[in-house]
Short mmCIF file of C-alpha atoms in Angstrom, two decimals:
data_model
loop_
_atom_site.label_atom_id
_atom_site.label_comp_id
_atom_site.label_asym_id
_atom_site.label_seq_id
_atom_site.Cartn_x
_atom_site.Cartn_y
_atom_site.Cartn_z
CA UNK A 17 0.00 0.00 0.00
CA UNK A 18 1.41 3.39 -1.03
CA UNK A 19 1.72 6.04 1.64
CA UNK A 20 0.49 9.55 0.95
CA UNK A 21 2.94 12.11 -0.44
CA UNK A 22 0.49 14.99 -0.94
CA UNK A 23 -2.51 15.47 1.33
CA UNK A 24 -4.94 18.29 0.51
CA UNK A 25 -7.31 19.25 3.30
CA UNK A 26 -10.24 21.66 2.96
CA UNK A 27 -8.43 23.73 0.32
CA UNK A 28 -10.31 26.76 -0.99
CA UNK A 29 -9.41 29.67 -3.24
CA UNK A 30 -11.59 32.73 -3.70
CA UNK A 31 -10.62 35.53 -6.04
CA UNK A 32 -12.04 39.01 -5.64
CA UNK A 33 -13.32 40.96 -8.62
CA UNK A 34 -15.34 44.12 -9.24
CA UNK A 35 -18.44 41.92 -9.56
CA UNK A 36 -17.83 40.11 -6.27
CA UNK A 37 -16.04 37.02 -4.97
CA UNK A 38 -15.18 34.25 -7.46
CA UNK A 39 -15.30 30.82 -5.78
CA UNK A 40 -12.72 28.96 -7.89
CA UNK A 41 -11.94 26.10 -5.48
CA UNK A 42 -14.16 25.18 -2.55
CA UNK A 43 -13.30 22.86 0.34
CA UNK A 44 -11.29 20.27 -1.62
CA UNK A 45 -9.73 17.32 0.20
CA UNK A 46 -7.67 14.77 -1.74
CA UNK A 47 -4.83 12.36 -1.02
CA UNK A 48 -2.18 11.67 -3.68
CA UNK A 49 -0.35 8.39 -2.93
CA UNK A 50 3.41 8.31 -3.38
CA UNK A 51 4.40 6.97 -6.80
CA UNK A 52 0.90 7.28 -8.26
CA UNK A 53 -0.64 9.41 -11.00
CA UNK A 54 -3.91 11.03 -9.94
CA UNK A 55 -6.05 12.45 -12.74
CA UNK A 56 -8.14 15.57 -12.18
CA UNK A 57 -10.94 15.95 -14.74
CA UNK A 58 -13.89 18.24 -15.37
CA UNK A 59 -15.22 20.83 -17.78
CA UNK A 60 -13.44 24.11 -18.48
CA UNK A 61 -14.15 26.47 -15.61
CA UNK A 62 -14.38 23.74 -12.99
CA UNK A 63 -11.29 24.95 -11.10
CA UNK A 64 -8.77 22.24 -12.05
CA UNK A 65 -5.86 24.53 -12.92
CA UNK A 66 -6.49 26.77 -9.92
CA UNK A 67 -6.43 23.75 -7.63
CA UNK A 68 -3.15 22.50 -9.12
CA UNK A 69 -1.45 25.87 -8.73
CA UNK A 70 -2.85 26.40 -5.25
CA UNK A 71 -1.48 23.02 -4.16
CA UNK A 72 1.99 24.22 -5.25
CA UNK A 73 1.42 27.63 -3.66
CA UNK A 74 1.92 29.33 -7.02
CA UNK A 75 -1.43 30.79 -5.95
CA UNK A 76 -1.92 31.38 -2.24
CA UNK A 77 -4.93 29.50 -0.81
CA UNK A 78 -7.78 31.35 0.88
CA UNK A 79 -8.17 28.57 3.44
CA UNK A 80 -7.27 24.95 4.02
CA UNK A 81 -3.91 23.18 3.96
CA UNK A 82 -1.66 21.13 1.72
CA UNK A 83 0.70 18.68 3.41
CA UNK A 84 3.71 17.61 1.36
CA UNK A 85 5.49 14.59 2.81
CA UNK A 86 4.06 15.57 6.21
CA UNK A 87 4.97 19.29 6.01
CA UNK A 88 2.21 21.90 5.94
CA UNK A 89 3.20 24.08 2.98
CA UNK A 90 1.11 26.98 4.26
CA UNK A 91 3.28 27.15 7.39
CA UNK A 92 6.49 27.74 5.41
CA UNK A 93 8.02 31.18 4.97
CA UNK A 94 9.53 32.30 1.66
CA UNK A 95 12.90 30.65 2.31
CA UNK A 96 11.33 27.41 3.46
CA UNK A 97 9.00 27.33 0.47
CA UNK A 98 11.88 27.98 -1.93
CA UNK A 99 13.71 24.95 -0.58
CA UNK A 100 10.57 22.84 -0.90
CA UNK A 101 10.10 23.90 -4.53
CA UNK A 102 13.03 21.71 -5.52
CA UNK A 103 10.76 18.76 -4.75
CA UNK A 104 7.66 20.10 -6.55
CA UNK A 105 7.46 21.18 -10.18
CA UNK A 106 4.86 21.93 -12.86
CA UNK A 107 4.46 21.15 -16.56
CA UNK A 108 2.41 23.92 -18.14
CA UNK A 109 -0.36 23.48 -20.69
CA UNK A 110 0.98 25.69 -23.47
CA UNK A 111 4.43 24.51 -24.65
CA UNK A 112 4.85 27.76 -26.61
CA UNK A 113 3.93 30.36 -23.99
CA UNK A 114 5.72 28.53 -21.15
CA UNK A 115 9.17 28.65 -22.81
CA UNK A 116 11.09 31.94 -22.97
CA UNK A 117 11.66 32.54 -26.71
CA UNK A 118 14.80 34.56 -26.01
CA UNK A 119 16.60 31.75 -24.21
CA UNK A 120 18.33 28.77 -25.75
CA UNK A 121 17.02 25.39 -24.66
CA UNK A 122 20.08 24.82 -22.45
CA UNK A 123 19.22 27.95 -20.44
CA UNK A 124 15.48 27.15 -20.32
CA UNK A 125 16.13 23.73 -18.78
CA UNK A 126 18.91 24.95 -16.49
CA UNK A 127 16.92 27.88 -15.01
CA UNK A 128 15.95 25.92 -11.91
CA UNK A 129 19.47 24.62 -11.43
CA UNK A 130 20.83 28.16 -11.56
CA UNK A 131 18.13 29.53 -9.24
CA UNK A 132 18.88 26.88 -6.61
CA UNK A 133 22.67 27.00 -7.09
CA UNK A 134 22.93 23.38 -8.18
CA UNK A 135 26.20 22.32 -9.79
CA UNK A 136 28.89 24.13 -11.75
CA UNK A 137 28.41 25.39 -15.28
CA UNK A 138 29.91 22.20 -16.72
CA UNK A 139 27.80 19.99 -14.46
CA UNK A 140 24.65 21.84 -15.48
CA UNK A 141 25.46 21.35 -19.15
CA UNK A 142 25.93 17.63 -18.57
CA UNK A 143 22.66 17.52 -16.66
CA UNK A 144 20.81 19.30 -19.49
CA UNK A 145 22.24 16.86 -22.05
CA UNK A 146 21.12 13.89 -19.93
CA UNK A 147 17.63 15.37 -19.49
CA UNK A 148 17.23 15.95 -23.23
CA UNK A 149 18.17 12.34 -23.84
CA UNK A 150 15.68 11.20 -21.19
CA UNK A 151 12.79 12.98 -22.90
CA UNK A 152 13.69 11.74 -26.39
CA UNK A 153 15.67 14.71 -27.74
CA UNK A 154 19.36 15.09 -28.56
CA UNK A 155 22.12 16.87 -26.67
CA UNK A 156 22.85 19.15 -29.64
CA UNK A 157 19.29 20.50 -29.36
CA UNK A 158 20.36 22.50 -26.31
CA UNK A 159 21.83 25.23 -28.50
CA UNK A 160 18.57 25.91 -30.36
CA UNK A 161 15.71 28.25 -29.50
CA UNK A 162 12.16 27.07 -28.64
CA UNK A 163 10.67 28.31 -31.95
CA UNK A 164 12.87 25.83 -33.82
CA UNK A 165 10.92 22.88 -32.39
CA UNK A 166 7.52 21.33 -33.02
CA UNK A 167 4.77 21.47 -30.38
CA UNK A 168 5.51 17.95 -29.17
CA UNK A 169 9.23 18.68 -28.93
CA UNK A 170 8.57 21.88 -27.00
CA UNK A 171 6.46 19.96 -24.52
CA UNK A 172 9.33 17.50 -24.08
CA UNK A 173 11.56 20.48 -23.29
CA UNK A 174 9.00 21.59 -20.71
CA UNK A 175 9.07 18.10 -19.17
CA UNK A 176 12.88 18.16 -19.09
CA UNK A 177 12.77 21.52 -17.30
CA UNK A 178 10.36 20.11 -14.71
CA UNK A 179 12.69 17.14 -14.11
CA UNK A 180 15.88 19.20 -13.79
CA UNK A 181 15.79 19.43 -9.99
CA UNK A 182 14.84 15.75 -9.57
CA UNK A 183 11.46 16.49 -7.97
CA UNK A 184 9.26 14.04 -6.11
CA UNK A 185 5.98 15.57 -7.28
CA UNK A 186 4.85 17.13 -10.57
CA UNK A 187 1.60 18.87 -11.49
CA UNK A 188 0.99 18.29 -15.22
CA UNK A 189 -1.55 20.94 -16.22
CA UNK A 190 -3.30 19.92 -19.47
CA UNK A 191 0.16 18.93 -20.68
CA UNK A 192 -1.01 17.10 -23.83
CA UNK A 193 -4.21 18.97 -24.73
CA UNK A 194 -2.46 21.26 -27.25
CA UNK A 195 -0.84 18.35 -29.11
CA UNK A 196 -1.94 16.19 -32.03
CA UNK A 197 -3.36 12.81 -31.03
CA UNK A 198 -0.35 10.81 -32.25
CA UNK A 199 2.03 13.12 -30.37
CA UNK A 200 -0.21 12.93 -27.28
CA UNK A 201 0.35 9.16 -27.15
CA UNK A 202 4.12 9.60 -27.32
CA UNK A 203 4.14 12.17 -24.50
CA UNK A 204 1.79 10.07 -22.34
CA UNK A 205 4.05 7.04 -22.72
CA UNK A 206 7.03 9.25 -21.88
CA UNK A 207 5.31 10.39 -18.66
CA UNK A 208 4.59 6.78 -17.72
CA UNK A 209 8.21 5.79 -18.36
CA UNK A 210 9.47 8.71 -16.27
CA UNK A 211 7.09 7.84 -13.43
CA UNK A 212 8.28 4.23 -13.40
CA UNK A 213 11.96 5.11 -13.75
CA UNK A 214 12.03 7.91 -11.18
CA UNK A 215 9.20 6.85 -8.87
CA UNK A 216 7.51 10.21 -9.45
CA UNK A 217 4.14 11.24 -8.08
CA UNK A 218 1.89 13.29 -10.39
CA UNK A 219 -1.32 15.26 -10.40
CA UNK A 220 -2.41 15.09 -14.04
CA UNK A 221 -4.99 17.74 -14.96
CA UNK A 222 -7.01 17.10 -18.13
CA UNK A 223 -10.40 17.42 -19.77
CA UNK A 224 -9.91 14.38 -22.03
CA UNK A 225 -11.25 11.46 -20.01
CA UNK A 226 -9.84 8.79 -22.31
CA UNK A 227 -6.34 10.16 -21.68
CA UNK A 228 -6.88 10.05 -17.92
CA UNK A 229 -8.19 6.49 -18.09
CA UNK A 230 -5.01 5.41 -19.90
CA UNK A 231 -2.54 7.24 -17.68
CA UNK A 232 -3.92 7.58 -14.17
CA UNK A 233 -4.23 5.21 -11.21
CA UNK A 234 -6.84 7.37 -9.48
CA UNK A 235 -9.41 9.72 -11.02
CA UNK A 236 -10.87 12.76 -9.26
CA UNK A 237 -13.83 14.50 -10.92
CA UNK A 238 -14.26 18.22 -10.28
CA UNK A 239 -17.29 20.42 -10.89
CA UNK A 240 -17.51 24.15 -10.16
CA UNK A 241 -14.69 24.11 -7.61
CA UNK A 242 -15.73 20.94 -5.75
CA UNK A 243 -14.79 17.29 -6.04
CA UNK A 244 -17.83 15.16 -6.83
CA UNK A 245 -16.22 11.73 -7.23
CA UNK A 246 -12.83 10.16 -6.44
CA UNK A 247 -11.68 6.59 -6.82
CA UNK A 248 -9.49 4.05 -8.61
CA UNK A 249 -9.68 4.83 -12.32
CA UNK A 250 -10.82 1.33 -13.29
CA UNK A 251 -13.79 1.57 -10.91
CA UNK A 252 -14.73 5.14 -11.79
CA UNK A 253 -14.72 4.36 -15.51
CA UNK A 254 -16.50 1.02 -15.31
CA UNK A 255 -19.15 2.04 -12.75
CA UNK A 256 -19.40 5.84 -12.45
CA UNK A 257 -21.41 6.78 -9.36
CA UNK A 258 -22.04 10.53 -9.59
CA UNK A 259 -24.49 11.80 -12.27
CA UNK A 260 -21.86 14.27 -13.50
CA UNK A 261 -19.26 11.54 -13.95
CA UNK A 262 -21.82 9.45 -15.82
CA UNK A 263 -22.57 12.33 -18.17
CA UNK A 264 -18.88 12.98 -18.87
CA UNK A 265 -18.14 9.32 -19.57
CA UNK A 266 -21.19 8.93 -21.80
CA UNK A 267 -19.70 11.57 -24.13
CA UNK A 268 -16.56 9.50 -24.87
CA UNK A 269 -16.79 7.99 -28.39
CA UNK A 270 -16.61 4.20 -28.57
CA UNK A 271 -13.77 2.77 -30.69
CA UNK A 272 -16.03 0.31 -32.57
CA UNK A 273 -17.52 1.67 -35.84
CA UNK A 274 -21.26 2.11 -35.53
CA UNK A 275 -21.28 1.40 -31.80
CA UNK A 276 -23.50 3.69 -29.76
CA UNK A 277 -23.31 4.66 -26.12
CA UNK A 278 -26.29 5.71 -24.05
CA UNK A 279 -25.83 9.48 -23.73
CA UNK A 280 -26.68 11.43 -20.59
CA UNK A 281 -26.85 14.94 -21.95
CA UNK A 282 -26.14 17.87 -19.66
CA UNK A 283 -28.49 20.84 -19.97
CA UNK A 284 -27.01 24.32 -20.23
CA UNK A 285 -23.54 25.52 -19.30
CA UNK A 286 -21.57 25.28 -16.09
CA UNK A 287 -22.78 28.09 -13.76
CA UNK A 288 -20.61 31.09 -13.02
CA UNK A 289 -18.31 30.76 -9.98
CA UNK A 290 -19.46 34.30 -9.14
CA UNK A 291 -22.84 32.86 -8.20
CA UNK A 292 -22.64 29.11 -7.61
CA UNK A 293 -25.93 27.27 -6.91
CA UNK A 294 -26.89 26.67 -3.30
CA UNK A 295 -26.61 23.16 -1.92
CA UNK A 296 -25.26 20.74 -4.53
CA UNK A 297 -23.45 22.78 -7.17
CA UNK A 298 -24.44 20.27 -9.88
CA UNK A 299 -28.19 20.35 -9.14
CA UNK A 300 -29.05 22.92 -11.84
CA UNK A 301 -27.97 20.45 -14.53
CA UNK A 302 -28.87 17.17 -12.84
CA UNK A 303 -31.96 15.26 -13.96
CA UNK A 304 -32.14 13.56 -10.55
CA UNK A 305 -32.21 16.80 -8.53
CA UNK A 306 -34.94 17.38 -5.95
CA UNK A 307 -35.76 20.21 -3.55
CA UNK A 308 -33.41 18.86 -0.85
CA UNK A 309 -30.47 19.19 -3.27
CA UNK A 310 -30.80 22.99 -3.05
CA UNK A 311 -30.60 22.97 0.73
CA UNK A 312 -27.65 20.73 1.62
CA UNK A 313 -24.07 20.58 0.34
CA UNK A 314 -23.29 16.86 -0.16
CA UNK A 315 -20.05 15.64 1.37
CA UNK A 316 -17.60 13.39 -0.44
CA UNK A 317 -18.63 10.14 1.25
CA UNK A 318 -17.09 6.65 0.96
CA UNK A 319 -19.09 4.11 -1.05
CA UNK A 320 -17.37 1.04 0.35
CA UNK A 321 -15.71 0.09 -2.96
CA UNK A 322 -12.68 2.39 -2.80
CA UNK A 323 -14.60 5.35 -4.23
CA UNK A 324 -16.09 8.49 -2.78
CA UNK A 325 -18.96 10.48 -4.27
CA UNK A 326 -20.80 13.66 -3.30
CA UNK A 327 -24.48 13.14 -4.04
CA UNK A 328 -27.49 13.26 -1.69
CA UNK A 329 -29.48 10.82 -3.85
CA UNK A 330 -26.70 8.34 -4.60
CA UNK A 331 -28.45 5.35 -3.03
CA UNK A 332 -31.61 6.02 -5.06
CA UNK A 333 -30.01 6.49 -8.49
CA UNK A 334 -27.25 3.86 -8.28
#
């Protein structure tokens, strides 16, 4: 049994705008076992990226805590957090915008090494060459600029940069969504190889559920800032419990020509985080909703099969 490397407890993030508070993440609790890949899925606007960045304290949380290997990150001062950042890294969604176009690849990858004073100039160059080889590029690529590479190659450079400080934990934020399908498969297999080789722990944020099913050990489903279902990926995909999870999975095309899946269509768009619904945040789009769903916020409760789901009517609609 894996122990827990990252433990998120009651994490919330509220932004303040001219129109009022924006509830981006609300009371999220999630454990990420050491050596596992946990997938975080949901529609655009559900708060996935904000949660990932808040976990790393790239965005300061409004409330709640994140424990990394037993240490409460919120209790660390700037110096303590800087030291901890060597163990936590991020792969950004956009492989173009996340790489400085004015820097050569060698300097892009070595930025973290320089910032943390790791190694001499020669040692850093050797490290960069080894990282490029690890992600499927060549050492001579270090003298080129990011614009000289394809999208898939740029994402590999972003992965190499995230690995430079030999972290224990990586947040991969939509790291394959901007890539062609064939290149996605290559990058996903690369991430799996790196996880197995290095024993890495990952939070993999995505909106493509088929990608998460392939890559992730655990799947967490997020809707309007809250987790609505969490469990082993095989169980979540074979027997989705929450109505939202069922609707998402029903939209995945089947690989057999002519095969049809029973669709559970969602009505309307995801509500604004400026004015989330009372009670269950999903109730305005749920065909099972009743009056009680507007009055009580459902907790993420164990189902007895390794999964948790947040639904007041779960026993009736299962």
